[in-house]
Amino acid sequence: MALVPKNIKSLVPYKAGRPLEDVVREFGLERVVKLASNENPWGPSPLALDAARDSLVGVHRYPDPASRKLREELIARFKVRDENVITGNGSESIMAAIMRTFLLSGDEVLSAKDTFIGFRVLANACGRTLHWVPMKEYRYDLEAMGEAINEYTKVIYIANPDNPTGSYVTVDEFDAFMTKVPPRVLVILDEAYFEFARHLPDYPDSMHYRYDNVITLRTFSKAHGLAGLRAGYGFAHHELIENLNKVRLPFEPSVPAQAAALAALHDEEHLKKTIENNTEGMRMLRAGLEGLGIRTLPSAANFLSLEFEDEKRAATLSDELQRRGVIVRYLDWFGWPTMIRVTVGLPEENEFFLETISKL
Ligand SMILES: Cc1ncc(COP(=O)(O)O)c(C=O)c1O
């Protein structure tokens, strides 16, 4: 159809991780574990569930467009000002608003090749010139990215930690990189896995920086276990937030998402359990996989990527795991055809995965 722009025609629709029920039905399995989408295996905080449930009586009303209560909590917690905080339907929705707000015709976008697929989809859809700088040893090559900045560069995206490699940019790398970024260029620092990485001594917590041209994005989808409700937030200079607010959709996050996100912030216990489970599960998975002679990439997030000698091996293994009730993510579509990504699950889920893969 002539009316569809070329860049949209050539897009491939997003392929989400397979729903559990599909796999149960297709293979007639009794036990299926889903370790494919970096979700919280403990589920949402009970406080968040209660808050979401209680909020349902009010869903004939539109949500508060300012997410006032949620924003107040974020402001107090992260010691920022009201005008520096934005919320949205997950961090991806804020990312989409950023692309709509700041990119003019002729502007260019810069990031690492084969970084987070969600951003790549948004970038491909925006119809601008894109520069994807190859990673080095599965890590962002910020030196090369710094050199790739040109007079048209407008938006730079950094996932820290990155998905699916699990690698992160260090304080020194980030500091050196920022000296090369002119103030007219906006840096999106996507910290979706921040809660899992914050303890690392050389992880740059972007809230300790005060760059006027950096926007930090975080989410309730991962450590807080609210992926299905869609809530995310961002911090930036007040002028960036003010203009983003003019463009973003007004009624997001939804009523239950705002309520649940606020309650999740108060459930320190749940978050602590989530992080501890992740640390222990990561240790268990790495040790188990190493014991099987499978290479894993170091990860600062809640998932682990496994690297195989060839594509066929990775594809077959991913298929076979699924047939036996373990849903993992084969990363061919993400640009990593020799890799499989597995999310850290509950201890018994990790065990089931290790047991199943060892039989294969
Ligand atoms: C790096 C990264 N950013 C953002 C997201 C999406 O977050 P949200 O659910 O808040 O849109 C993901 C989810 O997988 C991710 O891996």
mmCIF file of C-alpha atoms and ligand atoms in Angstrom:
data_model
loop_
_atom_site.group_PDB
_atom_site.id
_atom_site.type_symbol
_atom_site.label_atom_id
_atom_site.label_comp_id
_atom_site.label_asym_id
_atom_site.label_seq_id
_atom_site.Cartn_x
_atom_site.Cartn_y
_atom_site.Cartn_z
ATOM 1 C CA MET A 1 0.000 0.000 0.000
ATOM 2 C CA ALA A 2 1.526 3.271 -1.113
ATOM 3 C CA LEU A 3 0.410 5.183 1.956
ATOM 4 C CA VAL A 4 2.548 3.123 4.353
ATOM 5 C CA PRO A 5 5.999 4.723 4.766
ATOM 6 C CA LYS A 6 8.963 2.564 3.692
ATOM 7 C CA ASN A 7 10.565 2.481 7.141
ATOM 8 C CA ILE A 8 7.322 1.165 8.649
ATOM 9 C CA LYS A 9 6.774 -1.420 5.910
ATOM 10 C CA SER A 10 10.193 -2.888 6.534
ATOM 11 C CA LEU A 11 9.615 -3.237 10.287
ATOM 12 C CA VAL A 12 9.226 -6.721 11.722
ATOM 13 C CA PRO A 13 6.497 -6.888 14.409
ATOM 14 C CA TYR A 14 7.736 -7.352 17.970
ATOM 15 C CA LYS A 15 7.966 -10.980 18.988
ATOM 16 C CA ALA A 16 7.193 -11.308 22.682
ATOM 17 C CA GLY A 17 8.302 -14.257 24.816
ATOM 18 C CA ARG A 18 5.858 -17.180 24.438
ATOM 19 C CA PRO A 19 2.950 -17.205 26.890
ATOM 20 C CA LEU A 20 3.049 -20.093 29.318
ATOM 21 C CA GLU A 21 -0.453 -21.301 28.424
ATOM 22 C CA ASP A 22 0.550 -21.686 24.733
ATOM 23 C CA VAL A 23 3.391 -23.999 25.585
ATOM 24 C CA VAL A 24 1.301 -26.007 28.049
ATOM 25 C CA ARG A 25 -1.321 -26.513 25.334
ATOM 26 C CA GLU A 26 1.045 -27.251 22.444
ATOM 27 C CA PHE A 27 3.153 -29.850 24.202
ATOM 28 C CA GLY A 28 0.574 -31.146 26.692
ATOM 29 C CA LEU A 29 2.928 -30.507 29.581
ATOM 30 C CA GLU A 30 2.130 -30.555 33.265
ATOM 31 C CA ARG A 31 4.939 -28.337 34.377
ATOM 32 C CA VAL A 32 6.088 -25.276 32.456
ATOM 33 C CA VAL A 33 8.355 -22.516 33.748
ATOM 34 C CA LYS A 34 8.728 -19.222 31.956
ATOM 35 C CA LEU A 35 12.218 -17.801 32.113
ATOM 36 C CA ALA A 36 11.971 -15.760 28.936
ATOM 37 C CA SER A 37 11.054 -12.149 29.668
ATOM 38 C CA ASN A 38 13.108 -10.976 32.659
ATOM 39 C CA GLU A 39 10.085 -10.760 34.903
ATOM 40 C CA ASN A 40 10.079 -11.067 38.694
ATOM 41 C CA PRO A 41 9.596 -14.786 39.514
ATOM 42 C CA TRP A 42 8.172 -13.919 42.959
ATOM 43 C CA GLY A 43 5.344 -12.002 41.368
ATOM 44 C CA PRO A 44 4.175 -8.586 42.515
ATOM 45 C CA SER A 45 4.394 -7.356 46.086
ATOM 46 C CA PRO A 46 1.223 -8.294 48.054
ATOM 47 C CA LEU A 47 0.941 -4.617 48.992
ATOM 48 C CA ALA A 48 0.914 -3.681 45.301
ATOM 49 C CA LEU A 49 -1.726 -6.306 44.582
ATOM 50 C CA ASP A 50 -3.971 -5.000 47.362
ATOM 51 C CA ALA A 51 -3.543 -1.424 46.208
ATOM 52 C CA ALA A 52 -4.345 -2.324 42.601
ATOM 53 C CA ARG A 53 -7.415 -4.283 43.701
ATOM 54 C CA ASP A 54 -8.639 -1.453 45.939
ATOM 55 C CA SER A 55 -8.209 1.047 43.127
ATOM 56 C CA LEU A 56 -10.527 -0.863 40.790
ATOM 57 C CA VAL A 57 -13.695 0.655 42.271
ATOM 58 C CA GLY A 58 -12.528 3.976 40.838
ATOM 59 C CA VAL A 59 -11.788 2.901 37.296
ATOM 60 C CA HIS A 60 -14.811 4.649 35.823
ATOM 61 C CA ARG A 61 -12.649 7.781 36.324
ATOM 62 C CA TYR A 62 -9.609 8.631 34.227
ATOM 63 C CA PRO A 63 -6.289 8.269 36.005
ATOM 64 C CA ASP A 64 -4.625 11.311 37.549
ATOM 65 C CA PRO A 65 -2.638 12.599 34.535
ATOM 66 C CA ALA A 66 0.029 13.947 36.885
ATOM 67 C CA SER A 67 0.357 10.643 38.840
ATOM 68 C CA ARG A 68 0.615 12.979 41.818
ATOM 69 C CA LYS A 69 0.849 10.422 44.642
ATOM 70 C CA LEU A 70 3.301 8.216 42.814
ATOM 71 C CA ARG A 71 5.403 11.178 41.784
ATOM 72 C CA GLU A 72 5.442 12.540 45.348
ATOM 73 C CA GLU A 73 6.897 9.265 46.556
ATOM 74 C CA LEU A 74 9.521 9.221 43.794
ATOM 75 C CA ILE A 75 10.417 12.838 44.594
ATOM 76 C CA ALA A 76 10.901 12.059 48.288
ATOM 77 C CA ARG A 77 12.766 8.837 47.670
ATOM 78 C CA PHE A 78 15.182 10.056 45.027
ATOM 79 C CA LYS A 79 15.472 13.615 46.370
ATOM 80 C CA VAL A 80 14.485 15.332 43.160
ATOM 81 C CA ARG A 81 12.110 18.176 42.468
ATOM 82 C CA ASP A 82 8.564 17.861 41.245
ATOM 83 C CA GLU A 83 9.424 19.306 37.848
ATOM 84 C CA ASN A 84 12.130 16.703 37.242
ATOM 85 C CA VAL A 85 9.955 13.558 37.291
ATOM 86 C CA ILE A 86 7.787 11.932 34.624
ATOM 87 C CA THR A 87 5.753 8.711 34.706
ATOM 88 C CA GLY A 88 4.374 6.572 31.910
ATOM 89 C CA ASN A 89 3.064 3.198 30.763
ATOM 90 C CA GLY A 90 6.395 1.528 31.418
ATOM 91 C CA SER A 91 9.740 3.028 30.499
ATOM 92 C CA GLU A 92 9.172 2.139 26.848
ATOM 93 C CA SER A 93 6.249 4.506 26.657
ATOM 94 C CA ILE A 94 8.410 7.358 27.967
ATOM 95 C CA MET A 95 11.075 6.345 25.435
ATOM 96 C CA ALA A 96 8.479 6.576 22.676
ATOM 97 C CA ALA A 97 7.475 10.052 23.876
ATOM 98 C CA ILE A 98 11.141 11.104 23.838
ATOM 99 C CA MET A 99 11.445 10.060 20.193
ATOM 100 C CA ARG A 100 8.294 12.005 19.302
ATOM 101 C CA THR A 101 9.336 15.089 21.253
ATOM 102 C CA PHE A 102 12.959 15.692 20.410
ATOM 103 C CA LEU A 103 13.638 14.325 16.936
ATOM 104 C CA LEU A 104 13.258 16.731 14.041
ATOM 105 C CA SER A 105 13.747 15.838 10.415
ATOM 106 C CA GLY A 106 17.493 15.535 9.760
ATOM 107 C CA ASP A 107 18.285 14.511 13.347
ATOM 108 C CA GLU A 108 20.126 11.256 13.910
ATOM 109 C CA VAL A 109 20.020 8.533 16.540
ATOM 110 C CA LEU A 110 23.046 6.724 17.922
ATOM 111 C CA SER A 111 23.367 3.584 20.015
ATOM 112 C CA ALA A 112 25.077 0.209 20.256
ATOM 113 C CA LYS A 113 24.369 -2.466 17.668
ATOM 114 C CA ASP A 114 22.015 -5.175 18.917
ATOM 115 C CA THR A 115 21.178 -3.421 22.159
ATOM 116 C CA PHE A 116 17.673 -3.569 23.722
ATOM 117 C CA ILE A 117 15.213 -4.563 21.016
ATOM 118 C CA GLY A 118 12.465 -2.282 22.334
ATOM 119 C CA PHE A 119 14.537 0.787 21.656
ATOM 120 C CA ARG A 120 15.592 -0.515 18.245
ATOM 121 C CA VAL A 121 11.963 -0.946 17.241
ATOM 122 C CA LEU A 122 11.192 2.647 18.270
ATOM 123 C CA ALA A 123 14.271 3.931 16.460
ATOM 124 C CA ASN A 124 13.429 2.034 13.271
ATOM 125 C CA ALA A 125 9.902 3.387 13.366
ATOM 126 C CA CYS A 126 10.917 7.017 13.739
ATOM 127 C CA GLY A 127 12.227 7.324 10.183
ATOM 128 C CA ARG A 128 15.521 9.056 11.082
ATOM 129 C CA THR A 129 19.073 8.086 10.227
ATOM 130 C CA LEU A 130 20.319 5.527 12.744
ATOM 131 C CA HIS A 131 23.885 4.681 13.719
ATOM 132 C CA TRP A 132 24.471 1.373 15.459
ATOM 133 C CA VAL A 133 28.025 1.101 16.778
ATOM 134 C CA PRO A 134 29.221 -2.523 17.189
ATOM 135 C CA MET A 135 29.716 -3.716 20.754
ATOM 136 C CA LYS A 136 33.122 -4.876 21.919
ATOM 137 C CA GLU A 137 33.199 -8.144 23.821
ATOM 138 C CA TYR A 138 29.421 -7.909 24.374
ATOM 139 C CA ARG A 139 29.763 -4.452 25.926
ATOM 140 C CA TYR A 140 28.876 -0.960 24.736
ATOM 141 C CA ASP A 141 31.960 0.532 23.054
ATOM 142 C CA LEU A 142 31.515 4.053 24.390
ATOM 143 C CA GLU A 143 34.830 5.182 22.948
ATOM 144 C CA ALA A 144 33.679 4.295 19.435
ATOM 145 C CA MET A 145 30.230 5.719 20.154
ATOM 146 C CA GLY A 146 31.837 8.998 21.256
ATOM 147 C CA GLU A 147 33.707 9.127 17.966
ATOM 148 C CA ALA A 148 30.510 8.440 16.039
ATOM 149 C CA ILE A 149 28.774 11.584 17.340
ATOM 150 C CA ASN A 150 28.334 14.060 14.492
ATOM 151 C CA GLU A 151 26.665 17.417 13.981
ATOM 152 C CA TYR A 152 23.290 15.719 13.338
ATOM 153 C CA THR A 153 23.299 13.415 16.360
ATOM 154 C CA LYS A 154 20.318 14.246 18.544
ATOM 155 C CA VAL A 155 19.492 11.199 20.660
ATOM 156 C CA ILE A 156 21.891 8.654 22.137
ATOM 157 C CA TYR A 157 20.540 5.547 23.857
ATOM 158 C CA ILE A 158 22.430 3.595 26.510
ATOM 159 C CA ALA A 159 20.873 0.596 28.261
ATOM 160 C CA ASN A 160 22.676 0.209 31.544
ATOM 161 C CA PRO A 161 22.728 -2.718 32.229
ATOM 162 C CA ASP A 162 22.103 -3.791 28.664
ATOM 163 C CA ASN A 163 19.602 -6.408 27.586
ATOM 164 C CA PRO A 164 20.323 -9.073 26.338
ATOM 165 C CA THR A 165 24.071 -8.997 27.020
ATOM 166 C CA GLY A 166 23.688 -8.146 30.740
ATOM 167 C CA SER A 167 26.838 -5.995 30.540
ATOM 168 C CA TYR A 168 27.065 -2.520 32.015
ATOM 169 C CA VAL A 169 28.861 0.727 31.382
ATOM 170 C CA THR A 170 31.185 1.719 34.248
ATOM 171 C CA VAL A 171 31.529 5.087 35.992
ATOM 172 C CA ASP A 172 34.842 5.795 34.249
ATOM 173 C CA GLU A 173 33.500 4.857 30.828
ATOM 174 C CA PHE A 174 30.388 6.960 31.300
ATOM 175 C CA ASP A 175 32.343 9.975 32.602
ATOM 176 C CA ALA A 176 34.769 9.842 29.675
ATOM 177 C CA PHE A 177 31.886 9.448 27.228
ATOM 178 C CA MET A 178 29.964 12.429 28.578
ATOM 179 C CA THR A 179 32.932 14.714 27.916
ATOM 180 C CA LYS A 180 32.349 13.973 24.213
ATOM 181 C CA VAL A 181 28.594 14.572 24.210
ATOM 182 C CA PRO A 182 27.621 18.144 23.302
ATOM 183 C CA PRO A 183 24.788 19.708 25.340
ATOM 184 C CA ARG A 184 22.508 19.709 22.260
ATOM 185 C CA VAL A 185 22.475 15.892 22.296
ATOM 186 C CA LEU A 186 20.046 14.029 24.550
ATOM 187 C CA VAL A 187 21.304 10.881 26.260
ATOM 188 C CA ILE A 188 18.685 8.316 27.300
ATOM 189 C CA LEU A 189 20.072 6.257 30.140
ATOM 190 C CA ASP A 190 17.812 3.236 30.389
ATOM 191 C CA GLU A 191 18.179 1.757 33.871
ATOM 192 C CA ALA A 192 15.441 -0.871 33.701
ATOM 193 C CA TYR A 193 17.624 -3.256 35.754
ATOM 194 C CA PHE A 194 18.968 -0.586 38.102
ATOM 195 C CA GLU A 195 17.851 -2.367 41.291
ATOM 196 C CA PHE A 196 19.937 -5.414 40.387
ATOM 197 C CA ALA A 197 23.062 -3.434 39.460
ATOM 198 C CA ARG A 198 23.138 -0.576 41.957
ATOM 199 C CA HIS A 199 25.389 -2.391 44.445
ATOM 200 C CA LEU A 200 28.224 -2.724 41.926
ATOM 201 C CA PRO A 201 30.958 -0.292 42.978
ATOM 202 C CA ASP A 202 31.696 0.890 39.439
ATOM 203 C CA TYR A 203 28.059 1.137 38.296
ATOM 204 C CA PRO A 204 27.175 4.759 37.533
ATOM 205 C CA ASP A 205 23.941 5.558 39.348
ATOM 206 C CA SER A 206 22.770 8.338 37.067
ATOM 207 C CA MET A 207 20.928 10.060 39.913
ATOM 208 C CA HIS A 208 24.299 11.122 41.281
ATOM 209 C CA TYR A 209 24.916 13.084 38.120
ATOM 210 C CA ARG A 210 23.330 16.344 37.177
ATOM 211 C CA TYR A 211 23.645 16.483 33.412
ATOM 212 C CA ASP A 212 21.044 18.715 31.793
ATOM 213 C CA ASN A 213 21.000 16.522 28.694
ATOM 214 C CA VAL A 214 20.591 13.084 30.315
ATOM 215 C CA ILE A 215 17.235 11.470 30.985
ATOM 216 C CA THR A 216 17.174 8.483 33.321
ATOM 217 C CA LEU A 217 14.466 5.879 32.735
ATOM 218 C CA ARG A 218 13.431 3.256 35.264
ATOM 219 C CA THR A 219 10.615 0.781 35.516
ATOM 220 C CA PHE A 220 8.294 -1.139 37.803
ATOM 221 C CA SER A 221 8.342 -4.069 35.360
ATOM 222 C CA LYS A 222 11.456 -5.852 36.598
ATOM 223 C CA ALA A 223 12.495 -5.815 40.278
ATOM 224 C CA HIS A 224 9.065 -4.559 41.353
ATOM 225 C CA GLY A 225 7.229 -7.316 39.467
ATOM 226 C CA LEU A 226 4.577 -5.177 37.755
ATOM 227 C CA ALA A 227 5.341 -5.819 34.063
ATOM 228 C CA GLY A 228 1.713 -6.597 33.268
ATOM 229 C CA LEU A 229 0.402 -3.332 34.694
ATOM 230 C CA ARG A 230 2.815 -1.003 32.842
ATOM 231 C CA ALA A 231 4.414 1.681 34.965
ATOM 232 C CA GLY A 232 7.744 3.412 34.527
ATOM 233 C CA TYR A 233 9.331 6.724 35.433
ATOM 234 C CA GLY A 234 12.013 9.108 34.353
ATOM 235 C CA PHE A 235 14.164 11.884 35.807
ATOM 236 C CA ALA A 236 15.567 14.807 33.840
ATOM 237 C CA HIS A 237 16.076 18.550 33.621
ATOM 238 C CA HIS A 238 12.781 20.380 34.112
ATOM 239 C CA GLU A 239 12.691 21.711 30.564
ATOM 240 C CA LEU A 240 12.978 18.217 29.127
ATOM 241 C CA ILE A 241 10.204 16.969 31.404
ATOM 242 C CA GLU A 242 7.997 19.973 30.741
ATOM 243 C CA ASN A 243 8.154 19.419 26.988
ATOM 244 C CA LEU A 244 7.811 15.652 27.219
ATOM 245 C CA ASN A 245 4.649 16.230 29.234
ATOM 246 C CA LYS A 246 3.167 18.179 26.326
ATOM 247 C CA VAL A 247 3.662 15.237 23.977
ATOM 248 C CA ARG A 248 3.137 12.081 26.038
ATOM 249 C CA LEU A 249 -0.329 10.563 26.309
ATOM 250 C CA PRO A 250 -2.018 12.230 29.294
ATOM 251 C CA PHE A 251 -3.724 9.275 30.955
ATOM 252 C CA GLU A 252 -0.898 6.947 31.770
ATOM 253 C CA PRO A 253 -0.107 4.951 33.827
ATOM 254 C CA SER A 254 -3.582 3.552 34.447
ATOM 255 C CA VAL A 255 -5.408 3.829 37.796
ATOM 256 C CA PRO A 256 -4.346 0.360 39.101
ATOM 257 C CA ALA A 257 -0.827 0.800 37.734
ATOM 258 C CA GLN A 258 -0.329 4.069 39.635
ATOM 259 C CA ALA A 259 -1.736 2.547 42.830
ATOM 260 C CA ALA A 260 0.327 -0.629 42.575
ATOM 261 C CA ALA A 261 3.547 1.207 41.718
ATOM 262 C CA LEU A 262 3.178 3.476 44.743
ATOM 263 C CA ALA A 263 2.559 0.510 47.054
ATOM 264 C CA ALA A 264 5.457 -1.425 45.508
ATOM 265 C CA LEU A 265 7.822 1.394 46.456
ATOM 266 C CA HIS A 266 6.763 0.919 50.081
ATOM 267 C CA ASP A 267 7.395 -2.823 50.069
ATOM 268 C CA GLU A 268 11.105 -2.829 50.862
ATOM 269 C CA GLU A 269 10.884 -6.435 52.059
ATOM 270 C CA HIS A 270 9.616 -7.692 48.712
ATOM 271 C CA LEU A 271 12.313 -5.820 46.843
ATOM 272 C CA LYS A 272 14.995 -7.143 49.179
ATOM 273 C CA LYS A 273 13.771 -10.720 48.714
ATOM 274 C CA THR A 274 13.744 -10.212 44.951
ATOM 275 C CA ILE A 275 17.331 -8.955 44.858
ATOM 276 C CA GLU A 276 18.601 -11.678 47.208
ATOM 277 C CA ASN A 277 16.864 -14.367 45.193
ATOM 278 C CA ASN A 278 18.411 -12.958 42.046
ATOM 279 C CA THR A 279 21.936 -12.936 43.455
ATOM 280 C CA GLU A 280 21.620 -16.492 44.678
ATOM 281 C CA GLY A 281 19.831 -17.708 41.530
ATOM 282 C CA MET A 282 22.437 -16.118 39.310
ATOM 283 C CA ARG A 283 25.197 -17.854 41.246
ATOM 284 C CA MET A 284 23.386 -21.175 40.989
ATOM 285 C CA LEU A 285 22.698 -20.857 37.251
ATOM 286 C CA ARG A 286 26.238 -19.784 36.397
ATOM 287 C CA ALA A 287 27.798 -22.551 38.432
ATOM 288 C CA GLY A 288 25.434 -25.150 36.969
ATOM 289 C CA LEU A 289 25.983 -24.011 33.393
ATOM 290 C CA GLU A 290 29.730 -23.784 33.816
ATOM 291 C CA GLY A 291 29.645 -27.329 35.141
ATOM 292 C CA LEU A 292 27.997 -28.332 31.859
ATOM 293 C CA GLY A 293 30.678 -26.513 29.875
ATOM 294 C CA ILE A 294 28.258 -23.815 28.673
ATOM 295 C CA ARG A 295 29.611 -20.306 28.335
ATOM 296 C CA THR A 296 27.648 -17.544 30.080
ATOM 297 C CA LEU A 297 28.164 -13.803 29.771
ATOM 298 C CA PRO A 298 28.684 -11.880 33.020
ATOM 299 C CA SER A 299 25.383 -10.207 33.900
ATOM 300 C CA ALA A 300 24.471 -7.266 36.132
ATOM 301 C CA ALA A 301 20.739 -7.845 35.638
ATOM 302 C CA ASN A 302 18.158 -10.589 36.359
ATOM 303 C CA PHE A 303 18.983 -12.746 33.359
ATOM 304 C CA LEU A 304 21.893 -14.624 31.905
ATOM 305 C CA SER A 305 22.845 -15.038 28.264
ATOM 306 C CA LEU A 306 24.332 -18.343 27.154
ATOM 307 C CA GLU A 307 26.652 -18.485 24.189
ATOM 308 C CA PHE A 308 26.979 -21.545 21.944
ATOM 309 C CA GLU A 309 29.414 -22.517 19.247
ATOM 310 C CA ASP A 310 26.882 -22.153 16.454
ATOM 311 C CA GLU A 311 23.366 -21.010 15.617
ATOM 312 C CA LYS A 312 21.991 -24.461 15.096
ATOM 313 C CA ARG A 313 22.985 -25.565 18.563
ATOM 314 C CA ALA A 314 21.401 -22.503 20.194
ATOM 315 C CA ALA A 315 18.191 -22.814 18.142
ATOM 316 C CA THR A 316 17.792 -26.543 18.772
ATOM 317 C CA LEU A 317 18.493 -26.242 22.452
ATOM 318 C CA SER A 318 15.977 -23.450 22.845
ATOM 319 C CA ASP A 319 13.344 -25.561 21.036
ATOM 320 C CA GLU A 320 14.117 -28.653 23.050
ATOM 321 C CA LEU A 321 13.950 -26.759 26.332
ATOM 322 C CA GLN A 322 10.534 -25.467 25.370
ATOM 323 C CA ARG A 323 9.283 -28.935 24.478
ATOM 324 C CA ARG A 324 10.283 -30.020 27.960
ATOM 325 C CA GLY A 325 8.568 -27.113 29.666
ATOM 326 C CA VAL A 326 11.271 -24.463 30.021
ATOM 327 C CA ILE A 327 10.554 -21.297 28.061
ATOM 328 C CA VAL A 328 13.763 -19.354 27.422
ATOM 329 C CA ARG A 329 14.498 -16.688 24.825
ATOM 330 C CA TYR A 330 16.389 -17.642 21.695
ATOM 331 C CA LEU A 331 18.114 -14.426 20.678
ATOM 332 C CA ASP A 332 18.278 -14.754 16.875
ATOM 333 C CA TRP A 333 15.696 -12.062 16.310
ATOM 334 C CA PHE A 334 17.611 -9.837 18.747
ATOM 335 C CA GLY A 335 20.728 -10.123 16.565
ATOM 336 C CA TRP A 336 22.504 -12.779 18.624
ATOM 337 C CA PRO A 337 21.785 -16.073 16.820
ATOM 338 C CA THR A 338 24.287 -18.114 18.816
ATOM 339 C CA MET A 339 22.768 -17.065 22.145
ATOM 340 C CA ILE A 340 19.917 -17.981 24.462
ATOM 341 C CA ARG A 341 18.755 -15.760 27.319
ATOM 342 C CA VAL A 342 17.420 -17.207 30.538
ATOM 343 C CA THR A 343 15.781 -15.175 33.299
ATOM 344 C CA VAL A 344 16.709 -15.984 36.878
ATOM 345 C CA GLY A 345 13.705 -17.796 38.339
ATOM 346 C CA LEU A 346 12.670 -19.183 41.717
ATOM 347 C CA PRO A 347 15.168 -21.707 43.138
ATOM 348 C CA GLU A 348 13.024 -24.650 41.995
ATOM 349 C CA GLU A 349 12.620 -23.129 38.518
ATOM 350 C CA ASN A 350 16.374 -22.665 38.182
ATOM 351 C CA GLU A 351 16.849 -26.253 39.261
ATOM 352 C CA PHE A 352 14.296 -27.485 36.721
ATOM 353 C CA PHE A 353 16.055 -25.505 33.989
ATOM 354 C CA LEU A 354 19.491 -26.884 34.931
ATOM 355 C CA GLU A 355 18.162 -30.396 35.198
ATOM 356 C CA THR A 356 16.447 -30.143 31.805
ATOM 357 C CA ILE A 357 19.405 -28.577 29.995
ATOM 358 C CA SER A 358 21.788 -31.130 31.481
ATOM 359 C CA LYS A 359 19.701 -33.915 29.872
ATOM 360 C CA LEU A 360 20.028 -32.177 26.529
HETATM 361 C C1 LIG B 1 16.723 -2.498 28.797
HETATM 362 C C2 LIG B 1 15.245 -2.474 28.929
HETATM 363 N N1 LIG B 1 14.601 -1.302 28.950
HETATM 364 C C3 LIG B 1 13.259 -1.227 29.073
HETATM 365 C C4 LIG B 1 12.493 -2.364 29.155
HETATM 366 C C5 LIG B 1 11.004 -2.258 29.178
HETATM 367 O O1 LIG B 1 10.565 -1.733 30.333
HETATM 368 P P1 LIG B 1 9.017 -1.352 30.541
HETATM 369 O O2 LIG B 1 8.300 -2.608 30.850
HETATM 370 O O3 LIG B 1 9.097 -0.405 31.684
HETATM 371 O O4 LIG B 1 8.524 -0.682 29.304
HETATM 372 C C6 LIG B 1 13.106 -3.608 29.133
HETATM 373 C C7 LIG B 1 12.289 -4.830 29.201
HETATM 374 O O5 LIG B 1 12.664 -5.892 28.861
HETATM 375 C C8 LIG B 1 14.517 -3.665 29.024
HETATM 376 O O6 LIG B 1 15.140 -4.838 28.974
#
